[in-house]
Short mmCIF file of N, CA and C in Angstrom, two decimals:
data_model
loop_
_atom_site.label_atom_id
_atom_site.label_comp_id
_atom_site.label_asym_id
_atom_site.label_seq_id
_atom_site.Cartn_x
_atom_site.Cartn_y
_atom_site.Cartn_z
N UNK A 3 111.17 95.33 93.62
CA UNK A 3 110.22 95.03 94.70
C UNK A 3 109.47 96.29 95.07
N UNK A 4 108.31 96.17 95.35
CA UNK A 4 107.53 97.29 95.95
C UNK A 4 107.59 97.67 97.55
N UNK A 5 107.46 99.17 97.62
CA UNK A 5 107.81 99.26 99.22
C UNK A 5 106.53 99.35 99.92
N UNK A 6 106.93 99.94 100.98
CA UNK A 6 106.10 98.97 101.97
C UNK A 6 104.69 99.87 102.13
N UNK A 7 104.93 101.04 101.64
CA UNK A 7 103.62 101.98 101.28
C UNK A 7 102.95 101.84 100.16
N UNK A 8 103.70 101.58 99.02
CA UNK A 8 102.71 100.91 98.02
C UNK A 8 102.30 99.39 97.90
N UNK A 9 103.01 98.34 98.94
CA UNK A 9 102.38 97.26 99.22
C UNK A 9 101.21 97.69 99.89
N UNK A 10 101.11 98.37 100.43
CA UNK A 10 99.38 98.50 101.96
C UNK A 10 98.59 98.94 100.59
N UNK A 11 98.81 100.10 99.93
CA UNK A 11 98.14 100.56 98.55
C UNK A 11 97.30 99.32 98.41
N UNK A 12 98.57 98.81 97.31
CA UNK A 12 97.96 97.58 96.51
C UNK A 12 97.37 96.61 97.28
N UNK A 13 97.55 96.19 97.95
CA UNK A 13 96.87 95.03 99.06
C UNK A 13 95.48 95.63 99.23
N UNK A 14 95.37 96.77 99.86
CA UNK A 14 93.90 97.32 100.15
C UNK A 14 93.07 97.28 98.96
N UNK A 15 93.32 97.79 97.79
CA UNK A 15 93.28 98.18 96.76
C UNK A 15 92.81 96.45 95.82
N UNK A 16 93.72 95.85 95.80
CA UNK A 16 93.23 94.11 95.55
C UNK A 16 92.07 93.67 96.23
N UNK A 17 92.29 93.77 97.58
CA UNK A 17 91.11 93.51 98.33
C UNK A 17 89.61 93.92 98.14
N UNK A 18 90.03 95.04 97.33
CA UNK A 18 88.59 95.89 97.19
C UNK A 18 88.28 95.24 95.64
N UNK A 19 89.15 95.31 95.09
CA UNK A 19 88.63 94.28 93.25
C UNK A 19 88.13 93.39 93.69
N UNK A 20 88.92 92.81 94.34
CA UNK A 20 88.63 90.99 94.38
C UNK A 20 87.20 91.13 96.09
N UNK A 21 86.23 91.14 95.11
CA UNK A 21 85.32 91.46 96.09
C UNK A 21 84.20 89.95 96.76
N UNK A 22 84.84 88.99 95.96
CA UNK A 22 84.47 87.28 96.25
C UNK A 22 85.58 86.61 97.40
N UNK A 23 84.37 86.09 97.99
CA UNK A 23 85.24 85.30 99.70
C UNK A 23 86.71 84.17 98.50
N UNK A 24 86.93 83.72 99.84
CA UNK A 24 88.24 82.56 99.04
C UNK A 24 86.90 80.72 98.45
N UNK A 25 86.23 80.89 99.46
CA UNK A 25 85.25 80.14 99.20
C UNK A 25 84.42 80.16 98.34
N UNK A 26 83.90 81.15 97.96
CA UNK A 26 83.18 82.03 96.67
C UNK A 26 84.17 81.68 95.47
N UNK A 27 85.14 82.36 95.37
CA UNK A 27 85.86 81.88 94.12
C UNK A 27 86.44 80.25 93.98
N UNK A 28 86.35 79.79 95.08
CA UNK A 28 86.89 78.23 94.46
C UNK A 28 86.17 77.51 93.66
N UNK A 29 84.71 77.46 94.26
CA UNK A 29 83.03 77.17 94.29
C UNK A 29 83.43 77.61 92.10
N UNK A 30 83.73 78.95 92.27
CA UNK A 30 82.79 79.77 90.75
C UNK A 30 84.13 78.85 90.06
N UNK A 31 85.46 78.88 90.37
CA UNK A 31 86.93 77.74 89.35
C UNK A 31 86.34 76.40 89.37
N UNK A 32 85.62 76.17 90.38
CA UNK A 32 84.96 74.62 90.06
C UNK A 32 84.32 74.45 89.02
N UNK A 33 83.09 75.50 88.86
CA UNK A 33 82.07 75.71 87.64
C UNK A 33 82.78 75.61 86.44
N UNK A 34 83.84 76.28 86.60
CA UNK A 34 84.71 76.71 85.03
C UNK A 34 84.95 76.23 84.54
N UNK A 35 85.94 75.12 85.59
CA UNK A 35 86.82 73.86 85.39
C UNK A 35 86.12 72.63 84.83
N UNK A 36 84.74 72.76 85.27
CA UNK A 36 83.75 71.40 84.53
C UNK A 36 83.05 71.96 83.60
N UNK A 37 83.53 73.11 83.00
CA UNK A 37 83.11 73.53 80.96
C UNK A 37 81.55 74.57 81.74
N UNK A 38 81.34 74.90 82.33
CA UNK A 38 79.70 75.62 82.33
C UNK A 38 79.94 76.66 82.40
N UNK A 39 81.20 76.94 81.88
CA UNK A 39 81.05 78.67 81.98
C UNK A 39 80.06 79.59 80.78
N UNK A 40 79.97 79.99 80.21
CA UNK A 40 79.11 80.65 79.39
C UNK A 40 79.97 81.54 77.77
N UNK A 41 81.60 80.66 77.89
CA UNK A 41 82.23 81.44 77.21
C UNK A 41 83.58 81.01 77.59
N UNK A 42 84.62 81.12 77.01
CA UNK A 42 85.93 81.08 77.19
C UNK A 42 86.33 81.97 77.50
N UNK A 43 87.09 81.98 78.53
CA UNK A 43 87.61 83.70 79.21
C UNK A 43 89.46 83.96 78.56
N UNK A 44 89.38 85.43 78.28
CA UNK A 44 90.37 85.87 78.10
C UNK A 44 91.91 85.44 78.07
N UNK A 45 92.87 85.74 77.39
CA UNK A 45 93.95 85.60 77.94
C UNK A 45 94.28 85.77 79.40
N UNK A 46 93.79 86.87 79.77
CA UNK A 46 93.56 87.68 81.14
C UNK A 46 93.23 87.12 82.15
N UNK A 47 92.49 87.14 81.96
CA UNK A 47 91.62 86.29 82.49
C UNK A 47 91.76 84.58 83.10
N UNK A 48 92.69 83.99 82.18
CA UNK A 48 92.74 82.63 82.52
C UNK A 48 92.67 81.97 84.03
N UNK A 49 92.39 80.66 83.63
CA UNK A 49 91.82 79.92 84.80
C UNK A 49 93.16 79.82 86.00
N UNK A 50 94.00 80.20 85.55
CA UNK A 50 95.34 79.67 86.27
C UNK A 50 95.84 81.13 87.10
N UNK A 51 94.98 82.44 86.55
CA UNK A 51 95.20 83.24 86.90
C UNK A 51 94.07 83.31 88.32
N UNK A 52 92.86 82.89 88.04
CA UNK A 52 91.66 83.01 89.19
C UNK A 52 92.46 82.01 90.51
N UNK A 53 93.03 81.03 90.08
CA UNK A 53 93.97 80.00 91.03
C UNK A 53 94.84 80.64 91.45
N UNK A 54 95.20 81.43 91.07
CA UNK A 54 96.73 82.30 91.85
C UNK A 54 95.83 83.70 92.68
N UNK A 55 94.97 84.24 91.85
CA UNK A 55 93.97 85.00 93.20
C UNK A 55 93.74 84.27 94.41
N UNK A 56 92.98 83.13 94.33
CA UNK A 56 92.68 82.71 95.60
C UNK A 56 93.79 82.17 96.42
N UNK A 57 95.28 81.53 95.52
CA UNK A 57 96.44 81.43 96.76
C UNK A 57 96.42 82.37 97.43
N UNK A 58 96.80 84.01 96.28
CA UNK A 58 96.93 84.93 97.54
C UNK A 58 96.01 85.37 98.71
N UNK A 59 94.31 85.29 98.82
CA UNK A 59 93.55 85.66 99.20
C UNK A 59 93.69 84.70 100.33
N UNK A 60 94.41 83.71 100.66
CA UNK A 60 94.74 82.92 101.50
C UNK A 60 96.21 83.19 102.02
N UNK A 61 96.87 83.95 101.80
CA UNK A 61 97.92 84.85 102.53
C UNK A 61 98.13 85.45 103.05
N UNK A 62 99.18 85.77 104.04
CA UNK A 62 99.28 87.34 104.45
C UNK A 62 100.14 88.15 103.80
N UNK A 63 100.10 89.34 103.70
CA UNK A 63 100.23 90.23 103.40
C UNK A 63 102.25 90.23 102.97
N UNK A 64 102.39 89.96 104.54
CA UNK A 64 104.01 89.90 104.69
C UNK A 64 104.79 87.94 103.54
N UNK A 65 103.56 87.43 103.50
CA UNK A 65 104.27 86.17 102.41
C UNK A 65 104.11 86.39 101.18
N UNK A 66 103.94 87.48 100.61
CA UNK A 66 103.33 87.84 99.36
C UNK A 66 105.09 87.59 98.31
N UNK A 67 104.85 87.12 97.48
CA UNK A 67 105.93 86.90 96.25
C UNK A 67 105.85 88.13 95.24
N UNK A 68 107.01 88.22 94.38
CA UNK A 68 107.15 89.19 93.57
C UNK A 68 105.73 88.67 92.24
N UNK A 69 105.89 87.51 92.08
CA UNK A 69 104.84 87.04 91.36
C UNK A 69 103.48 87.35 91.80
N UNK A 70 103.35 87.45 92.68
CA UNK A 70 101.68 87.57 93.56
C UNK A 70 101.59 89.04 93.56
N UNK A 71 102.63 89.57 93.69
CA UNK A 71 102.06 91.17 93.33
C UNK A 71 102.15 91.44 92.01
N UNK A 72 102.82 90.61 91.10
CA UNK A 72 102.30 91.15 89.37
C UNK A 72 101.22 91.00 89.30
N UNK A 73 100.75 89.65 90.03
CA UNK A 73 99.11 89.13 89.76
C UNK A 73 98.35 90.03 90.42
N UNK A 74 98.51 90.88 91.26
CA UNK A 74 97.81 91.60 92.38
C UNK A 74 97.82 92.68 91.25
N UNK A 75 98.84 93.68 90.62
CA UNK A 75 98.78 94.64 89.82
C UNK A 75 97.81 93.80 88.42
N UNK A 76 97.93 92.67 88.13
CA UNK A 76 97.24 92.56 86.55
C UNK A 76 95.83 92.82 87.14
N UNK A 77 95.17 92.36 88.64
CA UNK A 77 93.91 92.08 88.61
C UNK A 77 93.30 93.14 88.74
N UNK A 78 94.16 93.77 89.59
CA UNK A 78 93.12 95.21 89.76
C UNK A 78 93.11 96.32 88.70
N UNK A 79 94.53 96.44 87.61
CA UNK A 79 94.19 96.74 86.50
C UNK A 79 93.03 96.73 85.35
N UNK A 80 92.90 95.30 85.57
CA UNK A 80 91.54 94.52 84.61
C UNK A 80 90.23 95.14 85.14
N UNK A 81 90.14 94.77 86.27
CA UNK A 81 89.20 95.22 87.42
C UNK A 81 88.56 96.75 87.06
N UNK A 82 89.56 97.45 87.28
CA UNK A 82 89.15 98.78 87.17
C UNK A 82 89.33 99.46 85.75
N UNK A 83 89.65 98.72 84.45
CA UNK A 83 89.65 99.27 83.33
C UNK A 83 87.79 98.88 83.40
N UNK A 84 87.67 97.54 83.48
CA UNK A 84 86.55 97.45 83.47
C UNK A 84 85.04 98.47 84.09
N UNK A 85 85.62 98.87 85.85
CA UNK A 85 84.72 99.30 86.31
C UNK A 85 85.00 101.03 85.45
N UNK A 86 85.71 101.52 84.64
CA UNK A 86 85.95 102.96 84.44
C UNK A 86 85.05 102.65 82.78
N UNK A 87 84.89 101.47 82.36
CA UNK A 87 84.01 101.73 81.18
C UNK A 87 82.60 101.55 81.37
N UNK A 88 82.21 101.80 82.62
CA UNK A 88 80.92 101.55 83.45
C UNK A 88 79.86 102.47 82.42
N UNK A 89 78.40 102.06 82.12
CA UNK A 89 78.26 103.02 81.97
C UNK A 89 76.92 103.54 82.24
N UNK A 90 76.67 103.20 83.52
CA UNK A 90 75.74 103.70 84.11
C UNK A 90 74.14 102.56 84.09
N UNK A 91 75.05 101.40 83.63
CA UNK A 91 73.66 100.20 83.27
C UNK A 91 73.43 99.62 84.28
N UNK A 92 73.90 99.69 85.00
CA UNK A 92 73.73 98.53 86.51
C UNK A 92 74.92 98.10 87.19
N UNK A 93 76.35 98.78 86.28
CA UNK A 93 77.63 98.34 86.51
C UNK A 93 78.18 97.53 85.89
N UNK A 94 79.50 97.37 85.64
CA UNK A 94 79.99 96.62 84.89
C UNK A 94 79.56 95.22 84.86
N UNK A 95 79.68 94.44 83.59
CA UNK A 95 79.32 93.17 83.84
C UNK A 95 77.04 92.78 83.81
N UNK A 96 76.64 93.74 84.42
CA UNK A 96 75.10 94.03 84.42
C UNK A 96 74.73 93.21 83.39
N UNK A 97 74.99 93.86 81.89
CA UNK A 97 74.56 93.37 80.82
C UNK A 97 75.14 92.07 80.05
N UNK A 98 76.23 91.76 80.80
CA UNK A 98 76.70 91.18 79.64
C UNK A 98 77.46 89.80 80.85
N UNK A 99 76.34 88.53 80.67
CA UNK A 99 77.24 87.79 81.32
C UNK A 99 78.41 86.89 80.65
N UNK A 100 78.89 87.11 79.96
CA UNK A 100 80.30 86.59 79.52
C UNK A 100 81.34 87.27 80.59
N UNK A 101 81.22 88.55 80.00
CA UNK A 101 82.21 89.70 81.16
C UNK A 101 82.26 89.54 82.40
N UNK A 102 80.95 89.33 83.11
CA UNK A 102 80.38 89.29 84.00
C UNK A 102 81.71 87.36 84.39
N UNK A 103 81.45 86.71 83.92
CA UNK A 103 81.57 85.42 84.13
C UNK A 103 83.03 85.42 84.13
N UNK A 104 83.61 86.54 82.92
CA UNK A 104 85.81 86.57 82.90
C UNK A 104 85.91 86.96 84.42
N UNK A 105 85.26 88.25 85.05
CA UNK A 105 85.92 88.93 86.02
C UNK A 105 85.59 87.97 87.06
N UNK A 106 84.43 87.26 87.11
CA UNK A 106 84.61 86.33 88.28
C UNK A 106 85.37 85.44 88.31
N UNK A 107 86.11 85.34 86.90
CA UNK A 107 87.24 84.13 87.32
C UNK A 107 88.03 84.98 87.96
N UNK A 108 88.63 85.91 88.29
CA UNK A 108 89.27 87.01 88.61
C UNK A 108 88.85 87.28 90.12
N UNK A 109 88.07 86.73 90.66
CA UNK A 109 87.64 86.79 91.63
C UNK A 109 86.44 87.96 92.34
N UNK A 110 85.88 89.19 90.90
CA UNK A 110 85.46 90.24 91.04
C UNK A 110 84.02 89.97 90.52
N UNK A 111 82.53 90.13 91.27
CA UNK A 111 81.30 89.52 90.92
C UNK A 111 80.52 91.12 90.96
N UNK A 112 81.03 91.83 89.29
CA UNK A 112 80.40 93.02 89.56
C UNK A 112 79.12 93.21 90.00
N UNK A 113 78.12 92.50 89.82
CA UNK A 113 76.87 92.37 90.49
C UNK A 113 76.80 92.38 91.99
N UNK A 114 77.60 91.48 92.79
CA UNK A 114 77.60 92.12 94.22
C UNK A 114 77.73 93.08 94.73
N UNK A 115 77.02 93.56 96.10
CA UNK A 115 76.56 94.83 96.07
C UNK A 115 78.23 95.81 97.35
N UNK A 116 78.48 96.32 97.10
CA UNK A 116 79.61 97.16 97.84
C UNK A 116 79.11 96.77 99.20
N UNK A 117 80.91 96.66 99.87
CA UNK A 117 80.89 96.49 101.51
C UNK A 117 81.34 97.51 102.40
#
């Protein structure tokens, strides 16, 4: 289990990947779920994984499962491998909407602009 200083970490830290409301991402799993995505997303990526983002994004902090923080560590992993191969085009995802379309199952719409 993680303690209670690297839970606030990761929690803050998720919060900041996952930069789509809970409403925002249900809306974009709806799209997915009726085939219009633009591509088949990742292992990673999967649809069951964007569904377990938005349980947690509908949690608090203190109901979080050992499972919800693997998912909390896979996303922001993905997240930020992604944003570290940035490369100066407009941001990750910019060019390429497939990518663009995995991380929003993920709940992360690199095109939106920082809060």
């Amino acid at each position: 289990m993680t303690d209670a200083v690297e839970l606030d970490a990761l929690w803050d830290e998720f919060h900041r990947v996952v930069n789509m409301t809970s409403q925002e991402l249900a809306a974009w799993l709806r799209v997915g779920d009726a085939g219009e995505r633009s591509g088949p997303p990742p292992a990673e990526a999967a649809p069951s994984t964007g569904r377990h983002v938005l349980a947690i994004l509908q949690k608090r902090r203190t109901d979080l499962t050992d499972d919800d923080i693997r998912t909390m560590y896979e996303v922001v992993d993905i997240v930020s491998a992604e944003e570290d191969g940035e490369n100066g085009d407009g941001g990750p995802g910019a060019g390429d909407v497939r990518l663009r379309h995995r991380l929003m199952a993920l709940g992360h719409d690199p095109l939106k602009p920082d809060h």
